Amino acid sequence: KQEVTQIPAALSVPEGENLVLNCSFTDSAIYNLQWFRQDPGKGLTSLLLIQSSQREQTSGRLNASLDKSSGRSTLYIAASQPGDSATYLCAVRGMDSSYKLIFGSGTRLLVRP
Amino acid sequence: EADIYQTPRYLVIGTGKKITLECSQTMGHDKMYWYQQDPGMELHLIHYSYGVNSTEKGDLSSESTVSRIRTEHFPLTLESARPSHTSQYLCASSDPGTANTGELFFGEGSRLTVL
């Protein structure tokens, strides 16, 4: 059974720092991995989607990498801003046909001005 | 930008009432999902659908039911709400089979409180 773990559970950094959020998964047979952002009381916003054949994806100040063999993904945020404060979730989709995602418990990020 | 809408955003009701949470998407997505999330906790899949007239139970047992009569519409119903149903319910859909990237798009969520 696929399990997804995110470390750290919470992170507080000063504005301007570069930071890395980690996601690990137990079954390397994945179809894709998706990173989301969730603001308090809101839904999830898709940030980056990495297919199993890809190594990384970039969008603006965000870069996500995928290493299937080691069961790891990282989300790199460059030059963090207070507006980046949110919970960041990673989710993996397995190789079956259900399209179901298994979510990690998230990393709560606070960027201090 | 995803076009998936949930209503109501917030609902406070008494025990025993029947409620329906609405979810609609205008992207033509075949696959739709309902996730349940307690504050500060993980998301758990409670229902999903491959398309019209298709509904499946998710990984977390739920007393709610769903229907998929139209592609764009995937409502969730609780026949008799209880305080244990208090939670946030998130609806999602994924892109068409021809694109097949499997990217998931979420609505804003419906926060349900049962007194």
PDB file of C-alpha atoms in Angstrom:
ATOM      1  CA  LYS A   1       0.000   0.000   0.000  1.00  0.00           C
ATOM      2  CA  GLN A   2       1.391   3.362  -1.048  1.00  0.00           C
ATOM      3  CA  GLU A   3       2.336   5.735   1.758  1.00  0.00           C
ATOM      4  CA  VAL A   4       3.406   9.337   1.282  1.00  0.00           C
ATOM      5  CA  THR A   5       5.417  11.225   3.895  1.00  0.00           C
ATOM      6  CA  GLN A   6       6.331  14.891   3.979  1.00  0.00           C
ATOM      7  CA  ILE A   7       9.128  16.375   6.011  1.00  0.00           C
ATOM      8  CA  PRO A   8       9.236  18.748   7.760  1.00  0.00           C
ATOM      9  CA  ALA A   9       5.684  19.041   9.031  1.00  0.00           C
ATOM     10  CA  ALA A  10       6.186  22.753   9.619  1.00  0.00           C
ATOM     11  CA  LEU A  11       8.782  25.288   8.557  1.00  0.00           C
ATOM     12  CA  SER A  12       9.333  28.943   9.427  1.00  0.00           C
ATOM     13  CA  VAL A  13      11.842  30.990   7.446  1.00  0.00           C
ATOM     14  CA  PRO A  14      12.666  34.671   6.954  1.00  0.00           C
ATOM     15  CA  GLU A  15      11.690  36.303   3.709  1.00  0.00           C
ATOM     16  CA  GLY A  16      14.185  35.850   0.878  1.00  0.00           C
ATOM     17  CA  GLU A  17      15.446  32.412   1.845  1.00  0.00           C
ATOM     18  CA  ASN A  18      15.593  29.542  -0.587  1.00  0.00           C
ATOM     19  CA  LEU A  19      13.968  26.444   0.833  1.00  0.00           C
ATOM     20  CA  VAL A  20      13.342  22.781   0.096  1.00  0.00           C
ATOM     21  CA  LEU A  21      10.306  20.724   0.979  1.00  0.00           C
ATOM     22  CA  ASN A  22      10.606  16.954   0.931  1.00  0.00           C
ATOM     23  CA  CYS A  23       8.188  14.229  -0.092  1.00  0.00           C
ATOM     24  CA  SER A  24       8.852  10.485   0.020  1.00  0.00           C
ATOM     25  CA  PHE A  25       6.747   7.573  -1.148  1.00  0.00           C
ATOM     26  CA  THR A  26       7.039   3.855  -0.471  1.00  0.00           C
ATOM     27  CA  ASP A  27       6.031   2.368  -3.849  1.00  0.00           C
ATOM     28  CA  SER A  28       8.111   3.600  -6.770  1.00  0.00           C
ATOM     29  CA  ALA A  29       5.571   2.370  -9.342  1.00  0.00           C
ATOM     30  CA  ILE A  30       3.881   5.717  -9.796  1.00  0.00           C
ATOM     31  CA  TYR A  31       2.204   7.332 -12.787  1.00  0.00           C
ATOM     32  CA  ASN A  32       2.890  10.888 -11.686  1.00  0.00           C
ATOM     33  CA  LEU A  33       3.458  13.139  -8.689  1.00  0.00           C
ATOM     34  CA  GLN A  34       1.709  16.424  -8.095  1.00  0.00           C
ATOM     35  CA  TRP A  35       2.521  19.299  -5.751  1.00  0.00           C
ATOM     36  CA  PHE A  36      -0.314  21.443  -4.393  1.00  0.00           C
ATOM     37  CA  ARG A  37      -0.664  24.545  -2.285  1.00  0.00           C
ATOM     38  CA  GLN A  38      -3.492  24.942   0.217  1.00  0.00           C
ATOM     39  CA  ASP A  39      -4.358  28.193   1.965  1.00  0.00           C
ATOM     40  CA  PRO A  40      -6.294  27.970   5.265  1.00  0.00           C
ATOM     41  CA  GLY A  41      -9.912  26.961   4.732  1.00  0.00           C
ATOM     42  CA  LYS A  42      -9.485  26.777   0.990  1.00  0.00           C
ATOM     43  CA  GLY A  43      -9.201  24.142  -1.686  1.00  0.00           C
ATOM     44  CA  LEU A  44      -5.977  22.942  -3.282  1.00  0.00           C
ATOM     45  CA  THR A  45      -4.171  24.751  -6.062  1.00  0.00           C
ATOM     46  CA  SER A  46      -2.057  22.645  -8.393  1.00  0.00           C
ATOM     47  CA  LEU A  47       1.521  23.889  -8.559  1.00  0.00           C
ATOM     48  CA  LEU A  48       3.484  21.323 -10.524  1.00  0.00           C
ATOM     49  CA  LEU A  49       2.851  17.915 -12.075  1.00  0.00           C
ATOM     50  CA  ILE A  50       5.742  15.562 -12.799  1.00  0.00           C
ATOM     51  CA  GLN A  51       5.129  12.507 -14.944  1.00  0.00           C
ATOM     52  CA  SER A  52       6.979   9.326 -13.997  1.00  0.00           C
ATOM     53  CA  SER A  53       9.260   9.695 -17.018  1.00  0.00           C
ATOM     54  CA  GLN A  54      10.323  13.216 -16.038  1.00  0.00           C
ATOM     55  CA  ARG A  55      13.019  14.331 -13.599  1.00  0.00           C
ATOM     56  CA  GLU A  56      11.843  17.856 -12.848  1.00  0.00           C
ATOM     57  CA  GLN A  57       9.371  20.596 -13.606  1.00  0.00           C
ATOM     58  CA  THR A  58       9.713  24.341 -13.146  1.00  0.00           C
ATOM     59  CA  SER A  59       7.218  27.151 -12.765  1.00  0.00           C
ATOM     60  CA  GLY A  60       8.486  30.581 -11.861  1.00  0.00           C
ATOM     61  CA  ARG A  61      10.274  30.395  -8.501  1.00  0.00           C
ATOM     62  CA  LEU A  62       9.218  26.779  -8.008  1.00  0.00           C
ATOM     63  CA  ASN A  63      11.162  23.720  -9.078  1.00  0.00           C
ATOM     64  CA  ALA A  64      10.080  20.162  -8.349  1.00  0.00           C
ATOM     65  CA  SER A  65      12.293  17.133  -8.847  1.00  0.00           C
ATOM     66  CA  LEU A  66      11.435  13.457  -8.932  1.00  0.00           C
ATOM     67  CA  ASP A  67      13.635  10.455  -8.204  1.00  0.00           C
ATOM     68  CA  LYS A  68      11.413   7.424  -8.610  1.00  0.00           C
ATOM     69  CA  SER A  69      14.069   4.872  -7.739  1.00  0.00           C
ATOM     70  CA  SER A  70      14.610   6.369  -4.298  1.00  0.00           C
ATOM     71  CA  GLY A  71      10.953   7.284  -3.832  1.00  0.00           C
ATOM     72  CA  ARG A  72      11.603  10.982  -3.357  1.00  0.00           C
ATOM     73  CA  SER A  73      10.497  14.351  -4.622  1.00  0.00           C
ATOM     74  CA  THR A  74      11.575  17.815  -3.565  1.00  0.00           C
ATOM     75  CA  LEU A  75       9.913  21.168  -4.045  1.00  0.00           C
ATOM     76  CA  TYR A  76      12.396  24.025  -4.193  1.00  0.00           C
ATOM     77  CA  ILE A  77      11.127  27.544  -3.582  1.00  0.00           C
ATOM     78  CA  ALA A  78      13.524  30.316  -4.500  1.00  0.00           C
ATOM     79  CA  ALA A  79      13.584  33.735  -2.830  1.00  0.00           C
ATOM     80  CA  SER A  80      10.632  33.000  -0.563  1.00  0.00           C
ATOM     81  CA  GLN A  81       7.995  35.674   0.060  1.00  0.00           C
ATOM     82  CA  PRO A  82       5.346  36.097   2.792  1.00  0.00           C
ATOM     83  CA  GLY A  83       2.730  35.291   0.153  1.00  0.00           C
ATOM     84  CA  ASP A  84       4.236  31.813  -0.123  1.00  0.00           C
ATOM     85  CA  SER A  85       2.966  31.012   3.381  1.00  0.00           C
ATOM     86  CA  ALA A  86       0.584  28.062   3.031  1.00  0.00           C
ATOM     87  CA  THR A  87       0.480  24.297   3.393  1.00  0.00           C
ATOM     88  CA  TYR A  88       2.224  22.406   0.615  1.00  0.00           C
ATOM     89  CA  LEU A  89       1.002  18.912  -0.225  1.00  0.00           C
ATOM     90  CA  CYS A  90       2.454  16.281  -2.470  1.00  0.00           C
ATOM     91  CA  ALA A  91       0.392  13.469  -3.921  1.00  0.00           C
ATOM     92  CA  VAL A  92       1.247  10.435  -6.021  1.00  0.00           C
ATOM     93  CA  ARG A  93      -0.884   8.576  -8.509  1.00  0.00           C
ATOM     94  CA  GLY A  94      -0.361   4.861  -8.861  1.00  0.00           C
ATOM     95  CA  MET A  95      -0.182   2.824 -12.047  1.00  0.00           C
ATOM     96  CA  ASP A  96      -3.731   1.501 -11.791  1.00  0.00           C
ATOM     97  CA  SER A  97      -6.567   2.968 -13.815  1.00  0.00           C
ATOM     98  CA  SER A  98      -8.384   4.655 -10.958  1.00  0.00           C
ATOM     99  CA  TYR A  99      -6.531   8.003 -11.194  1.00  0.00           C
ATOM    100  CA  LYS A 100      -6.644   8.122  -7.400  1.00  0.00           C
ATOM    101  CA  LEU A 101      -4.065  10.264  -5.638  1.00  0.00           C
ATOM    102  CA  ILE A 102      -2.462   9.387  -2.317  1.00  0.00           C
ATOM    103  CA  PHE A 103      -1.664  12.518  -0.336  1.00  0.00           C
ATOM    104  CA  GLY A 104       1.007  13.328   2.201  1.00  0.00           C
ATOM    105  CA  SER A 105       0.053  15.203   5.346  1.00  0.00           C
ATOM    106  CA  GLY A 106       1.668  18.407   4.116  1.00  0.00           C
ATOM    107  CA  THR A 107       4.304  20.919   5.163  1.00  0.00           C
ATOM    108  CA  ARG A 108       3.006  24.131   6.762  1.00  0.00           C
ATOM    109  CA  LEU A 109       5.236  26.962   5.600  1.00  0.00           C
ATOM    110  CA  LEU A 110       5.452  30.364   7.227  1.00  0.00           C
ATOM    111  CA  VAL A 111       7.594  33.021   5.557  1.00  0.00           C
ATOM    112  CA  ARG A 112       8.262  35.855   7.987  1.00  0.00           C
ATOM    113  CA  PRO A 113       8.562  39.432   6.635  1.00  0.00           C
TER     114      PRO A 113
ATOM    115  CA  GLU B   1      -7.141  28.066 -14.365  1.00  0.00           C
ATOM    116  CA  ALA B   2      -9.459  25.291 -13.256  1.00  0.00           C
ATOM    117  CA  ASP B   3     -13.212  25.762 -13.487  1.00  0.00           C
ATOM    118  CA  ILE B   4     -14.637  23.619 -10.736  1.00  0.00           C
ATOM    119  CA  TYR B   5     -17.234  24.994  -8.364  1.00  0.00           C
ATOM    120  CA  GLN B   6     -18.579  23.866  -5.033  1.00  0.00           C
ATOM    121  CA  THR B   7     -21.644  25.082  -3.172  1.00  0.00           C
ATOM    122  CA  PRO B   8     -22.284  25.861  -0.453  1.00  0.00           C
ATOM    123  CA  ARG B   9     -18.876  27.030   0.745  1.00  0.00           C
ATOM    124  CA  TYR B  10     -20.049  26.943   4.356  1.00  0.00           C
ATOM    125  CA  LEU B  11     -22.989  25.103   5.891  1.00  0.00           C
ATOM    126  CA  VAL B  12     -24.091  24.834   9.528  1.00  0.00           C
ATOM    127  CA  ILE B  13     -27.003  22.481  10.125  1.00  0.00           C
ATOM    128  CA  GLY B  14     -28.633  20.460  12.881  1.00  0.00           C
ATOM    129  CA  THR B  15     -28.363  16.736  13.451  1.00  0.00           C
ATOM    130  CA  GLY B  16     -30.639  14.580  11.332  1.00  0.00           C
ATOM    131  CA  LYS B  17     -30.955  16.955   8.400  1.00  0.00           C
ATOM    132  CA  LYS B  18     -30.414  15.833   4.832  1.00  0.00           C
ATOM    133  CA  ILE B  19     -27.775  17.791   2.955  1.00  0.00           C
ATOM    134  CA  THR B  20     -26.398  17.840  -0.554  1.00  0.00           C
ATOM    135  CA  LEU B  21     -23.059  19.338  -1.444  1.00  0.00           C
ATOM    136  CA  GLU B  22     -22.886  20.422  -5.064  1.00  0.00           C
ATOM    137  CA  CYS B  23     -19.880  20.139  -7.345  1.00  0.00           C
ATOM    138  CA  SER B  24     -19.761  21.216 -10.964  1.00  0.00           C
ATOM    139  CA  GLN B  25     -16.950  21.489 -13.489  1.00  0.00           C
ATOM    140  CA  THR B  26     -16.957  23.078 -16.919  1.00  0.00           C
ATOM    141  CA  MET B  27     -13.796  21.446 -18.247  1.00  0.00           C
ATOM    142  CA  GLY B  28     -15.394  18.326 -19.695  1.00  0.00           C
ATOM    143  CA  HIS B  29     -13.467  16.086 -17.314  1.00  0.00           C
ATOM    144  CA  ASP B  30     -14.557  12.470 -17.140  1.00  0.00           C
ATOM    145  CA  LYS B  31     -13.120  11.698 -13.721  1.00  0.00           C
ATOM    146  CA  MET B  32     -14.334  13.362 -10.549  1.00  0.00           C
ATOM    147  CA  TYR B  33     -13.555  12.849  -6.886  1.00  0.00           C
ATOM    148  CA  TRP B  34     -14.678  13.740  -3.388  1.00  0.00           C
ATOM    149  CA  TYR B  35     -12.082  14.088  -0.649  1.00  0.00           C
ATOM    150  CA  GLN B  36     -12.702  14.657   3.056  1.00  0.00           C
ATOM    151  CA  GLN B  37     -10.287  16.703   5.134  1.00  0.00           C
ATOM    152  CA  ASP B  38     -10.423  17.427   8.856  1.00  0.00           C
ATOM    153  CA  PRO B  39      -8.608  20.599  10.032  1.00  0.00           C
ATOM    154  CA  GLY B  40      -4.855  20.173   9.822  1.00  0.00           C
ATOM    155  CA  MET B  41      -5.185  16.595   8.678  1.00  0.00           C
ATOM    156  CA  GLU B  42      -4.649  14.624   5.494  1.00  0.00           C
ATOM    157  CA  LEU B  43      -7.055  14.377   2.595  1.00  0.00           C
ATOM    158  CA  HIS B  44      -8.892  11.093   2.278  1.00  0.00           C
ATOM    159  CA  LEU B  45     -10.704   9.933  -0.839  1.00  0.00           C
ATOM    160  CA  ILE B  46     -14.330   9.036  -0.100  1.00  0.00           C
ATOM    161  CA  HIS B  47     -15.884   8.738  -3.595  1.00  0.00           C
ATOM    162  CA  TYR B  48     -14.841   8.862  -7.228  1.00  0.00           C
ATOM    163  CA  SER B  49     -16.369   8.507 -10.655  1.00  0.00           C
ATOM    164  CA  TYR B  50     -14.963   7.501 -14.041  1.00  0.00           C
ATOM    165  CA  GLY B  51     -17.834   9.098 -15.917  1.00  0.00           C
ATOM    166  CA  VAL B  52     -21.612   9.251 -16.246  1.00  0.00           C
ATOM    167  CA  ASN B  53     -23.394   6.515 -14.250  1.00  0.00           C
ATOM    168  CA  SER B  54     -20.097   5.440 -12.668  1.00  0.00           C
ATOM    169  CA  THR B  55     -19.501   5.801  -8.915  1.00  0.00           C
ATOM    170  CA  GLU B  56     -17.001   4.062  -6.657  1.00  0.00           C
ATOM    171  CA  LYS B  57     -16.224   4.074  -2.949  1.00  0.00           C
ATOM    172  CA  GLY B  58     -12.910   5.612  -1.979  1.00  0.00           C
ATOM    173  CA  ASP B  59     -10.319   4.584   0.552  1.00  0.00           C
ATOM    174  CA  LEU B  60     -12.098   6.098   3.556  1.00  0.00           C
ATOM    175  CA  SER B  61     -15.485   4.690   4.469  1.00  0.00           C
ATOM    176  CA  SER B  62     -18.193   7.330   4.357  1.00  0.00           C
ATOM    177  CA  GLU B  63     -21.916   7.367   5.045  1.00  0.00           C
ATOM    178  CA  SER B  64     -22.389   9.813   2.207  1.00  0.00           C
ATOM    179  CA  THR B  65     -23.554   8.866  -1.279  1.00  0.00           C
ATOM    180  CA  VAL B  66     -22.846  10.351  -4.696  1.00  0.00           C
ATOM    181  CA  SER B  67     -24.403  10.344  -8.137  1.00  0.00           C
ATOM    182  CA  ARG B  68     -23.131  11.120 -11.629  1.00  0.00           C
ATOM    183  CA  ILE B  69     -26.046  11.690 -13.970  1.00  0.00           C
ATOM    184  CA  ARG B  70     -24.272  14.382 -15.985  1.00  0.00           C
ATOM    185  CA  THR B  71     -20.599  14.688 -16.831  1.00  0.00           C
ATOM    186  CA  GLU B  72     -20.260  18.112 -15.263  1.00  0.00           C
ATOM    187  CA  HIS B  73     -22.109  17.415 -12.029  1.00  0.00           C
ATOM    188  CA  PHE B  74     -21.082  15.214  -9.052  1.00  0.00           C
ATOM    189  CA  PRO B  75     -23.203  15.923  -5.960  1.00  0.00           C
ATOM    190  CA  LEU B  76     -22.594  14.374  -2.540  1.00  0.00           C
ATOM    191  CA  THR B  77     -25.507  13.635  -0.223  1.00  0.00           C
ATOM    192  CA  LEU B  78     -25.799  12.888   3.484  1.00  0.00           C
ATOM    193  CA  GLU B  79     -29.266  11.523   4.287  1.00  0.00           C
ATOM    194  CA  SER B  80     -29.042  12.228   8.014  1.00  0.00           C
ATOM    195  CA  ALA B  81     -26.200  14.454   9.132  1.00  0.00           C
ATOM    196  CA  ARG B  82     -24.424  13.829  12.443  1.00  0.00           C
ATOM    197  CA  PRO B  83     -21.742  15.805  14.313  1.00  0.00           C
ATOM    198  CA  SER B  84     -19.167  13.211  13.199  1.00  0.00           C
ATOM    199  CA  HIS B  85     -19.754  14.408   9.617  1.00  0.00           C
ATOM    200  CA  THR B  86     -18.331  17.825  10.486  1.00  0.00           C
ATOM    201  CA  SER B  87     -15.429  18.308   8.099  1.00  0.00           C
ATOM    202  CA  GLN B  88     -14.294  19.978   4.894  1.00  0.00           C
ATOM    203  CA  TYR B  89     -15.344  18.252   1.693  1.00  0.00           C
ATOM    204  CA  LEU B  90     -13.237  18.883  -1.404  1.00  0.00           C
ATOM    205  CA  CYS B  91     -14.346  18.054  -4.930  1.00  0.00           C
ATOM    206  CA  ALA B  92     -11.835  17.486  -7.714  1.00  0.00           C
ATOM    207  CA  SER B  93     -11.686  16.477 -11.349  1.00  0.00           C
ATOM    208  CA  SER B  94      -8.923  15.295 -13.646  1.00  0.00           C
ATOM    209  CA  ASP B  95      -8.260  16.078 -17.254  1.00  0.00           C
ATOM    210  CA  PRO B  96      -9.740  14.217 -20.214  1.00  0.00           C
ATOM    211  CA  GLY B  97      -8.619  10.705 -21.100  1.00  0.00           C
ATOM    212  CA  THR B  98      -7.124  11.846 -24.369  1.00  0.00           C
ATOM    213  CA  ALA B  99      -4.721  14.176 -22.576  1.00  0.00           C
ATOM    214  CA  ASN B 100      -4.157  11.563 -19.901  1.00  0.00           C
ATOM    215  CA  THR B 101      -1.793  13.570 -17.745  1.00  0.00           C
ATOM    216  CA  GLY B 102      -3.920  12.798 -14.713  1.00  0.00           C
ATOM    217  CA  GLU B 103      -3.551  16.303 -13.285  1.00  0.00           C
ATOM    218  CA  LEU B 104      -6.084  16.950 -10.549  1.00  0.00           C
ATOM    219  CA  PHE B 105      -7.966  20.234 -10.133  1.00  0.00           C
ATOM    220  CA  PHE B 106      -9.808  21.110  -6.934  1.00  0.00           C
ATOM    221  CA  GLY B 107     -12.758  23.257  -5.989  1.00  0.00           C
ATOM    222  CA  GLU B 108     -12.678  25.671  -3.049  1.00  0.00           C
ATOM    223  CA  GLY B 109     -14.265  23.145  -0.707  1.00  0.00           C
ATOM    224  CA  SER B 110     -17.446  22.947   1.362  1.00  0.00           C
ATOM    225  CA  ARG B 111     -16.999  23.299   5.093  1.00  0.00           C
ATOM    226  CA  LEU B 112     -19.779  21.416   6.888  1.00  0.00           C
ATOM    227  CA  THR B 113     -20.594  21.830  10.576  1.00  0.00           C
ATOM    228  CA  VAL B 114     -23.261  19.613  12.119  1.00  0.00           C
ATOM    229  CA  LEU B 115     -24.509  20.726  15.513  1.00  0.00           C
TER     230      LEU B 115
END
